[in-house]
Every structure is written in structure tokens, then in C-alpha cells.
Tab-separated table of C-alpha atoms and ligand atoms in Angstrom:
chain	number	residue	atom	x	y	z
A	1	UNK	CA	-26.210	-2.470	17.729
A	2	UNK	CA	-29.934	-1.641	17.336
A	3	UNK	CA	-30.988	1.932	16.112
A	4	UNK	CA	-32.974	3.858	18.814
A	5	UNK	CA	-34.734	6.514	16.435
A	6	UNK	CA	-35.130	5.965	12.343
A	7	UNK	CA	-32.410	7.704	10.728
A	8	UNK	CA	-33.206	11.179	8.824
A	9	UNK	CA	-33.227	11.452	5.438
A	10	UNK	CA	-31.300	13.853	3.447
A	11	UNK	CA	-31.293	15.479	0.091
A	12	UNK	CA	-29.188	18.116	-0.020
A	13	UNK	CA	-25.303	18.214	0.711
A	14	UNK	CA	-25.488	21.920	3.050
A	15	UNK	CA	-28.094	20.389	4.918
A	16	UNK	CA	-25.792	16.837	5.483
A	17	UNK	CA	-22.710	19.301	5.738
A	18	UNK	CA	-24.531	21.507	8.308
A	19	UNK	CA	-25.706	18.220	10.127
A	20	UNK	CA	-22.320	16.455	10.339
A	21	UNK	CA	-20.359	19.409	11.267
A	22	UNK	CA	-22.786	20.156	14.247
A	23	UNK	CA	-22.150	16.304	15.584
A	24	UNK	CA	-18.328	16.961	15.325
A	25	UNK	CA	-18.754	20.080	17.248
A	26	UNK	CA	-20.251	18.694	19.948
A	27	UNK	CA	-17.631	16.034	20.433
A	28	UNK	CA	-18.848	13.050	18.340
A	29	UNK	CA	-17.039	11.107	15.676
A	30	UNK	CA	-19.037	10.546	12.483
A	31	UNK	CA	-18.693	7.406	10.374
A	32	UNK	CA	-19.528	7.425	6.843
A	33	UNK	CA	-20.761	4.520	4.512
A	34	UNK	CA	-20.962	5.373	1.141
A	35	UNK	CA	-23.200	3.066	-0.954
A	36	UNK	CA	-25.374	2.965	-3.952
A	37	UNK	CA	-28.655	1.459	-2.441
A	38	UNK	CA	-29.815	-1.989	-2.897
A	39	UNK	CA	-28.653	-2.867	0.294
A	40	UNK	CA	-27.431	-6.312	1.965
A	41	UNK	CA	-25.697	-8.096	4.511
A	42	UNK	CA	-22.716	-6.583	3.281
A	43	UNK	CA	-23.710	-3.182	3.838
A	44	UNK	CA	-25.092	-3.422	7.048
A	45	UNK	CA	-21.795	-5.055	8.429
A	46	UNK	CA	-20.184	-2.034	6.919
A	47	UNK	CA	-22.692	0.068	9.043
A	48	UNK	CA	-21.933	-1.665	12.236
A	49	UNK	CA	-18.526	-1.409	11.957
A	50	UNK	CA	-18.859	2.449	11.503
A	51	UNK	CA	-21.240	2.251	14.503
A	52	UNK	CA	-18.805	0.580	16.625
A	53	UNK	CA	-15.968	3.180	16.029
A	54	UNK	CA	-18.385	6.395	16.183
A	55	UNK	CA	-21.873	7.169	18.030
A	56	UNK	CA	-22.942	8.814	14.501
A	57	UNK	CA	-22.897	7.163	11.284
A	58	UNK	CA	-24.385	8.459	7.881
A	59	UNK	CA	-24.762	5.965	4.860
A	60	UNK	CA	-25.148	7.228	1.299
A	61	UNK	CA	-27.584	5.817	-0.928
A	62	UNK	CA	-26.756	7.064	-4.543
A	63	UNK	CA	-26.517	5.311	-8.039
A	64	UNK	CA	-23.535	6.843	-10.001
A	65	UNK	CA	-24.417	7.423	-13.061
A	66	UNK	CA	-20.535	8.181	-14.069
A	67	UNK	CA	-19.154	5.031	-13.008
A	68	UNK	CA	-21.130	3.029	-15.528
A	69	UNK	CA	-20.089	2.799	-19.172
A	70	UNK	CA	-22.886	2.996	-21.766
A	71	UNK	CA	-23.176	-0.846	-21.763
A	72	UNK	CA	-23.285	-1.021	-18.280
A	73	UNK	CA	-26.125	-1.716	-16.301
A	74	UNK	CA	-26.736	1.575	-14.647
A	75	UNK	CA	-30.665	1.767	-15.886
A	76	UNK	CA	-31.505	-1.444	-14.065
A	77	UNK	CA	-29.212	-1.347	-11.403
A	78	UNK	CA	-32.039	-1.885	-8.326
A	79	UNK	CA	-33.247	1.174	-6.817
A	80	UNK	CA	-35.989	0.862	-3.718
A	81	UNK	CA	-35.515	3.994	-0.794
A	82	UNK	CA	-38.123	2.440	1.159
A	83	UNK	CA	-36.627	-1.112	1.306
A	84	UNK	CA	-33.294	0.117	1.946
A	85	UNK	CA	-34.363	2.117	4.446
A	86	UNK	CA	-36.173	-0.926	6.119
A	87	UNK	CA	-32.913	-2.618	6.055
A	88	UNK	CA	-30.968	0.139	8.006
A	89	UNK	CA	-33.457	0.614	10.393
A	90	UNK	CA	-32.333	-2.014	13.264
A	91	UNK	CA	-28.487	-0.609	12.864
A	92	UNK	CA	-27.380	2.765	14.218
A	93	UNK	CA	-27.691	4.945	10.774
A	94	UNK	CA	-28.714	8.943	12.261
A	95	UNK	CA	-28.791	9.608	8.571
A	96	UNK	CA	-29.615	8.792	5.147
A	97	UNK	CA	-27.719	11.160	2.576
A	98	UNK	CA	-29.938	10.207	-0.769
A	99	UNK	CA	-29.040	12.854	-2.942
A	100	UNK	CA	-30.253	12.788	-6.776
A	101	UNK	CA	-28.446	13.113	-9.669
A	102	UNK	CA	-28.792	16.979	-10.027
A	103	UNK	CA	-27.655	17.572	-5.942
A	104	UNK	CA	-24.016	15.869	-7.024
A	105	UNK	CA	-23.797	16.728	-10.654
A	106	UNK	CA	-24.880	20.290	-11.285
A	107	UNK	CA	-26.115	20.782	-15.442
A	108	UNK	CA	-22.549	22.505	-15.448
A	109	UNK	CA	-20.225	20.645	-13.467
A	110	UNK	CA	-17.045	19.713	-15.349
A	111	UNK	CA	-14.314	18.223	-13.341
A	112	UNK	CA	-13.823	14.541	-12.559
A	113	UNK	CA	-11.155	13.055	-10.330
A	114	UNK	CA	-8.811	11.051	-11.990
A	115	UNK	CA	-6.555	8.383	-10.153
A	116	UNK	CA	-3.807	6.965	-11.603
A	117	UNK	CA	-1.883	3.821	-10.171
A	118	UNK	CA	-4.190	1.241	-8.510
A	119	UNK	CA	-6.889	2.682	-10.825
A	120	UNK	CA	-4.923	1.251	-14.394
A	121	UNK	CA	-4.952	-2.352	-14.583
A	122	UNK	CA	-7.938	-4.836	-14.022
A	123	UNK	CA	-11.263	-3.070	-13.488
A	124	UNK	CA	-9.408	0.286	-14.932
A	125	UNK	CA	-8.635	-1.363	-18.060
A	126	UNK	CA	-11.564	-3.711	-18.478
A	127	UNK	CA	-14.082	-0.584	-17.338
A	128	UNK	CA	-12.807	3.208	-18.810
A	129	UNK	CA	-14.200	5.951	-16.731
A	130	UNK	CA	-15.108	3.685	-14.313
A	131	UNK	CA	-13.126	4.454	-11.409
A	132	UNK	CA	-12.904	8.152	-13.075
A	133	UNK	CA	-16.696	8.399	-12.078
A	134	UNK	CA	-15.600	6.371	-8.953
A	135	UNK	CA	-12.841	8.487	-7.419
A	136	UNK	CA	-15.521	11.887	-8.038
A	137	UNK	CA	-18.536	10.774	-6.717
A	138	UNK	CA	-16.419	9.535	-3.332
A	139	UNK	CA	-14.502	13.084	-3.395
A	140	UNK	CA	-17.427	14.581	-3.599
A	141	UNK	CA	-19.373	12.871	-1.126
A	142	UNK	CA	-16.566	13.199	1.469
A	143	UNK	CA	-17.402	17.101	0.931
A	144	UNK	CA	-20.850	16.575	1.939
A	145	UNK	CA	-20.700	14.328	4.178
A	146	UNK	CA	-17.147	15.455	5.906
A	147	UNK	CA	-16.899	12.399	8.381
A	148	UNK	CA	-13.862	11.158	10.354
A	149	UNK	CA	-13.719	8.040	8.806
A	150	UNK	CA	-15.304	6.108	5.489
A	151	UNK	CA	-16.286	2.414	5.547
A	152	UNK	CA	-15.527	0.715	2.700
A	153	UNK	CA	-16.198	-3.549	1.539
A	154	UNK	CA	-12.702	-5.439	0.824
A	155	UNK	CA	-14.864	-7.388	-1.828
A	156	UNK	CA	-13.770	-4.129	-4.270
A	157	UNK	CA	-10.320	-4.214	-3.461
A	158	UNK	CA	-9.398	-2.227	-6.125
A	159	UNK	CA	-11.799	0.163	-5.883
A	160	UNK	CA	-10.503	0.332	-1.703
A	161	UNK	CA	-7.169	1.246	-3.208
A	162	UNK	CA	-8.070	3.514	-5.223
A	163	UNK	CA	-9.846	5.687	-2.897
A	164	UNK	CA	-6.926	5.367	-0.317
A	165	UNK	CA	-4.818	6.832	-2.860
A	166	UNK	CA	-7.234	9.613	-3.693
A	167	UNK	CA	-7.448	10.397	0.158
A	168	UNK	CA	-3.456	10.504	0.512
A	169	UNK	CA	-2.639	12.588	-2.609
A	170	UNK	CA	-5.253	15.014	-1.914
A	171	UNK	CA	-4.987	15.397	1.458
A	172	UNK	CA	-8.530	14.797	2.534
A	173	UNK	CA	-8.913	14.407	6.320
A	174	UNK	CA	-10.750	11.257	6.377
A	175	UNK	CA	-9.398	7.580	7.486
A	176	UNK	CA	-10.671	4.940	5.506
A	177	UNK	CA	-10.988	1.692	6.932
A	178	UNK	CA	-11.456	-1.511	4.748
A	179	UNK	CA	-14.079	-3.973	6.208
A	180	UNK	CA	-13.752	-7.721	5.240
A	181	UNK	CA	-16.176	-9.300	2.951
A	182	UNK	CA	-19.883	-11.302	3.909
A	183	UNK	CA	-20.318	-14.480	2.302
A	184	UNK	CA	-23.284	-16.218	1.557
A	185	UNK	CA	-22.937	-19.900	3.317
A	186	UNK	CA	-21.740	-21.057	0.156
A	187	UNK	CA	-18.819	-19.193	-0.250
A	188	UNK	CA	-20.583	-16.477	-2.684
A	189	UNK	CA	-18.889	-13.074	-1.886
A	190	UNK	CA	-22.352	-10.785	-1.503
A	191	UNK	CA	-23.202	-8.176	-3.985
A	192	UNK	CA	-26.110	-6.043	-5.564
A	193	UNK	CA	-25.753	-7.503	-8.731
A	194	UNK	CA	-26.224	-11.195	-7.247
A	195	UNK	CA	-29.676	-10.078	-7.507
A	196	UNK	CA	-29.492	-10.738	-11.330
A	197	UNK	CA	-28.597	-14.163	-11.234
A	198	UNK	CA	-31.106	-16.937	-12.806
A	199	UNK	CA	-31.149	-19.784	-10.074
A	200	UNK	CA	-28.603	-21.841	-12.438
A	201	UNK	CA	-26.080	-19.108	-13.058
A	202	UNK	CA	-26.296	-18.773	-8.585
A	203	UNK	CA	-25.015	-22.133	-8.596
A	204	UNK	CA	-22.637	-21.223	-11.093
A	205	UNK	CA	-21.242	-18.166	-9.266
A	206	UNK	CA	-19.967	-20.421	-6.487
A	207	UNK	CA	-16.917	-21.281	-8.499
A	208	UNK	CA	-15.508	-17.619	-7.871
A	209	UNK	CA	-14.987	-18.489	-4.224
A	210	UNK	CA	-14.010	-21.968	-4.761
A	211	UNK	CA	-11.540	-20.628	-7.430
A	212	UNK	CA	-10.269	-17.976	-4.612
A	213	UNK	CA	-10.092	-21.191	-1.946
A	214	UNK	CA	-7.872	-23.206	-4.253
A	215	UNK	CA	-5.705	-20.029	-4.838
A	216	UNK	CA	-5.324	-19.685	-1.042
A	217	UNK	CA	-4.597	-23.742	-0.897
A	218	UNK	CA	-1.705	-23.395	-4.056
A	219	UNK	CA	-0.041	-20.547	-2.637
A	220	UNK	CA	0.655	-21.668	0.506
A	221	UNK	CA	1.919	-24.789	-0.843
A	222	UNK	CA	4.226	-22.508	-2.974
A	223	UNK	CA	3.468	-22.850	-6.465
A	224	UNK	CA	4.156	-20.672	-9.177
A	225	UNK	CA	1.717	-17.988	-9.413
A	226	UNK	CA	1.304	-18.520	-13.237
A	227	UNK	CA	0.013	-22.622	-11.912
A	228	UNK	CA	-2.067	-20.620	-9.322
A	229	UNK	CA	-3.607	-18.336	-12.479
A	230	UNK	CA	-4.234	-20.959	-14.315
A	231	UNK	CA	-6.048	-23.152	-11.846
A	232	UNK	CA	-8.111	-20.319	-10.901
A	233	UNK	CA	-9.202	-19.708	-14.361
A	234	UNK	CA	-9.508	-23.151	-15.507
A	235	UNK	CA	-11.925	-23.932	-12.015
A	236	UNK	CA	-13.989	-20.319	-13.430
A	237	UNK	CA	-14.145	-21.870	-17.039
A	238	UNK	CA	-15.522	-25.432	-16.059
A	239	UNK	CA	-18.160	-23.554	-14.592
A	240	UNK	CA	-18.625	-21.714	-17.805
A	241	UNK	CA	-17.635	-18.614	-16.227
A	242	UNK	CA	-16.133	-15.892	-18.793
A	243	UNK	CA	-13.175	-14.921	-17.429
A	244	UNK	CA	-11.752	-11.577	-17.318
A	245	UNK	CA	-9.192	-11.804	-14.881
A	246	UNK	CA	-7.805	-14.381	-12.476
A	247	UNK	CA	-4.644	-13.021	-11.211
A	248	UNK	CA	-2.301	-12.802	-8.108
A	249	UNK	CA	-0.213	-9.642	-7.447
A	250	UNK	CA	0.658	-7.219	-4.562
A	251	UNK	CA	-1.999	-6.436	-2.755
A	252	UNK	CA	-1.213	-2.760	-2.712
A	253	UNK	CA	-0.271	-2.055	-5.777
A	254	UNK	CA	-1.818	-4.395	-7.971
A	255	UNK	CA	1.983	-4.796	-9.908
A	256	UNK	CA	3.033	-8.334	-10.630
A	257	UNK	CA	5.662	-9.981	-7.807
A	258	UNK	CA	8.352	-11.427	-8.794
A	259	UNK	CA	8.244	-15.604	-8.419
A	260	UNK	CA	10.792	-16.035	-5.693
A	261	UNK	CA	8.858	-12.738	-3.331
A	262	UNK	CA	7.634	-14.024	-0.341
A	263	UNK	CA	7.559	-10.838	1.924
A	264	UNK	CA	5.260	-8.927	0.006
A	265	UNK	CA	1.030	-9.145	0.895
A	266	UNK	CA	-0.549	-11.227	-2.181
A	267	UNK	CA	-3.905	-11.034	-3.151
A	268	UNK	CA	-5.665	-13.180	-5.828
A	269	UNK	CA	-8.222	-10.716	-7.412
A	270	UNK	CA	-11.040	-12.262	-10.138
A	271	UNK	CA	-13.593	-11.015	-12.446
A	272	UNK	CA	-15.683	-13.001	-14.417
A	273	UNK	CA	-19.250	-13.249	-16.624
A	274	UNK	CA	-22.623	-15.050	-16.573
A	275	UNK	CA	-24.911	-14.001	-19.110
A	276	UNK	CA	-25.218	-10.599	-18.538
A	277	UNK	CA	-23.655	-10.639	-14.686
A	278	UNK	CA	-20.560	-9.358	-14.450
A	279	UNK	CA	-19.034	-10.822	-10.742
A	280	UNK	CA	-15.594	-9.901	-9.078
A	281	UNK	CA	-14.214	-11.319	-6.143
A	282	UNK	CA	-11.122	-11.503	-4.333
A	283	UNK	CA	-8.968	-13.358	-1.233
A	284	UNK	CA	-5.910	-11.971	0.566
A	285	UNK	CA	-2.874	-14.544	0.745
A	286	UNK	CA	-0.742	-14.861	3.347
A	287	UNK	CA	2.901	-14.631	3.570
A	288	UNK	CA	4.227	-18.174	2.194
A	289	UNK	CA	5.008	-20.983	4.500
A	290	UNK	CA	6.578	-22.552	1.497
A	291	UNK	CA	8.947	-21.573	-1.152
A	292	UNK	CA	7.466	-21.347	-4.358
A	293	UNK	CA	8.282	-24.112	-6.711
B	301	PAF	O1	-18.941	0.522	-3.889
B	301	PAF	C1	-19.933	1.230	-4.219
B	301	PAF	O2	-21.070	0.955	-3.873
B	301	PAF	C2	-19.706	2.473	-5.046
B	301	PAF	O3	-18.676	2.293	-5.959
B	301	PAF	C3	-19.477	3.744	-4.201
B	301	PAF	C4	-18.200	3.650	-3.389
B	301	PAF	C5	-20.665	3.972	-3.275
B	301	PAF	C6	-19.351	4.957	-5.125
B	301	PAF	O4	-20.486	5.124	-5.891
């Protein structure tokens, strides 16, 4: 779908309250897109899903500063309005919400949103405060920009889980709908931080998906998931990946499944390290055609 006029840009939440609540009135659904800039293919498909489902779509363009720890690379995570801008402007974005730092996080706010559940293992574990500062910058976004529905990437599966879970237990009225991942033609899952690979360590990166691809192939063969963890990992470490996870449990709740389940969704999630690049991917598995062995 191609944009018509350049969306508006918008720094303050009463403004993108005022503006989303005036659509609504007059009859239109609003679709949401929360992101934190540096945007890609990945985004945009988010953006034309939203623009399929609702004739007014917002996008977010904020870096978090509370979902990075202090190693983290939240001071050179990219930042560039203009080119991001650029980007949306073919797609059917009415507005840009670009609020900084002191619009969401008043010198004296003091609450955060804390998940429990799908936030704990993996990413929770491996990242404290992380999906803390997630789960209140999203709350708090959904109060400025009070849309029907949020867009979300399947490539942060966890994260998707976690904001479902905020939604449900606090009763926000907003669907949020989990769009499947772009891949480069090479199987790499897209990402902002792809940006930081060296052209050896891109090459490198394209044993995530192939790790994900063999996990797909083993399960449906049925073997054990510990033989599917350990493939995964072992295809990660001959590409001298550093691996931080490479597991296979439910895919909505993240909790093991027992060896002889073959009802419940699967989903092998990893996260590994290249230098400094820290990459996660992940691939749903379908029910089993064969019993595991
Ligand atoms: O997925 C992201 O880009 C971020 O975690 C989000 C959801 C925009 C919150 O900052």
C-alpha cells in the first residue's frame, strides 16, 4: 500500500492521544507499530500489515533507554529520524510518535511494569530489567498511542509473549497481533543490530537460521529434543557462535515439554554472540508427524 500524504510527526503523547482518539471517533480503526527506529524490511512489513487491518496506522520511533543493561549497547544503538522517516514514507504511516526520553520518563517517574511468567527464563534471565523496561515503555505507549490493535515481529517471541501477557492481566483494550519474521535471502532473520556485523561475522550469522532449519528437519523426524538442542548448538558453535541458548519448549509458555508431548505448539528459540553482536532468532515447529525417538 503506498502512503498518499507523509505521515505527521509527533512529540508529545496528548497531542498523539488527542490525534488517535479523534480517528476512532470518526469510525476508523488505528493500528499501532511500536519500534525503536533504525528501521528495515522487517518493520515496514509490520506497517503493512497494520495498514491492511486499519485505514490509520501510527509507528513509534523511540530508543528505550530502560530495556538496556549498562553493558548493553543502548549509546550506539543507530538513531537517524530522517532516514527512518524516508523508509516509511511509501507505506501508509498518518503518524510518527517520536517522543524523547523526558516525554515517556518524567525526572520523577517511578513505576515500572513488571511481568512475570514468559518474562523469567531466556532473555529474562540472560538480560535483568530487560523486559522490566520492556513491558513499561509498551504500557506506556499503548496510553499514548491508545490504538485498536499493536503489531508486533515473531522474531522476539519472547518479548511477543510477554506483552500478550501484560495486555491480558491488565486489561488493556488493545489486540496484539504477531507478524511473522523477514529474512534476508540467506536465511538471516532481519534485525537493527545486523547493522553491526563485520562482513565475516554476516557470513557467520547465517548459522542461526540454518541451526533453526535443522531443528525444524529433527523434530519432525521425532528426535529427542535434548539431540535437537544439541545439534542446534553444536551447528552455532562450528560457526564460532557463543551460544546462549538453543532450546525447544512450548511455544506459549516457554516451560520445557515433556519427551513423549506431541500436542503441544513447539518452538526452537536461540540466542547467540559475535564479537560484540548479540543475535536471537527463533522457528515455530509443527505438531510431530513422528513419534519422538
Ligand atoms: O521490539 C522493539 O523494537 C522494542 O522492544 C519495543 C517493542 C519497540 C519496545 O521498546
Amino acid at each position: 500500500m503506498t502512503g498518499d500524504r507523509p505521515p505527521t510527526i509527533i512529540r508529545r503523547s496528548d497531542e498523539m492521544r488527542q490525534r488517535v482518539r479523534a480517528a476512532q471517533a470518526a469510525g476508523e480503526r488505528v493500528g499501532f507499530v511500536p519500534t525503536m527506529g533504525s528501521l528495515h524490511a522487517g518493520h515496514t512489513s509490520l506497517v503493512e500489515r497494520a495498514a491492511s487491518d486499519c485505514p490509520a496506522v501510527a509507528v513509534s520511533i523511540f530508543v528505550n533507554p530502560i530495556q538496556f543493561g549498562p553493558q548493553e549497547d543502548f549509546d550506539r544503538y543507530p538513531r537517524d529520524l530522517a532516514a527512518d522517516c524516508k523508509r516509511l514514507a511509501p507505506h501508509s504511516v498518518r503518524w510518527i510518535y517520536a517522543p524523547d526520553v523526558s516525554e515517556m520518563y518524567p525526572p520523577d517517574h517511578a513505576t515500572r511494569v513488571e511481568v512475570a511468567g514468559p518474562a523469567e527464563p531466556f532473555e529474562g534471565q540472560l538480560r535483568p530489567g530487560h523486559f522490566a523496561g520492556v513491558a513499561t515503555v509498551v504500557c506506556r505507549l499503548f496510553h499514548c498511542v491508545p490504538a485498536d490493535a499493536a503489531y508486533f515481529g515473531a522474531k522476539d517471541w519472547q518479548q511477543t509473549l510477554v506483552v500478550k501477557r501484560m495486555v491480558a492481566d491488565l486489561g488493556l483494550p488493545i489486540d496484539v497481533v504477531v507478524c511473522p519474521t523477514v529474512r534476508e535471502t540467506d536465511g538471516l532473520a532481519l534485525s537493527s543490530r545486523n547493522a553491526y556485523l563485520t562482513a565475516p561475522q554476516r557470513q557467520q550469522a547465517t548459522a542461526l537460521s540454518t541451526a533453526l532449519k535443522q531443528a525444524q528437519s529433527d523434530w519432525q523426524q521425532g528426535h529427542a529434543i535434548s539431540d535437537i538442542e544439541h545439534r542446534m548448538a553444536a551447528i552455532l558453535e562450528a560457526a564460532a557462535i557463543a551460544v546462549d541458548y538453543a532450546t525447544v519448549v512450548a511455544a506459549d509458555t516457554l516451560e520445557p515439554l515433556a519427551p513423549s508431548d506431541q500436542t503441544t505448539a513447539a518452538i526452537a528459540l536461540i540466542a547467540g554472540r559475535l564479537g560484540e553482536t548479540r543475535l536471537i532468532d527463533n522457528l515455530s515447529l509443527p505438531p510431530r508427524t513422528q513419534s519422538p525417538c
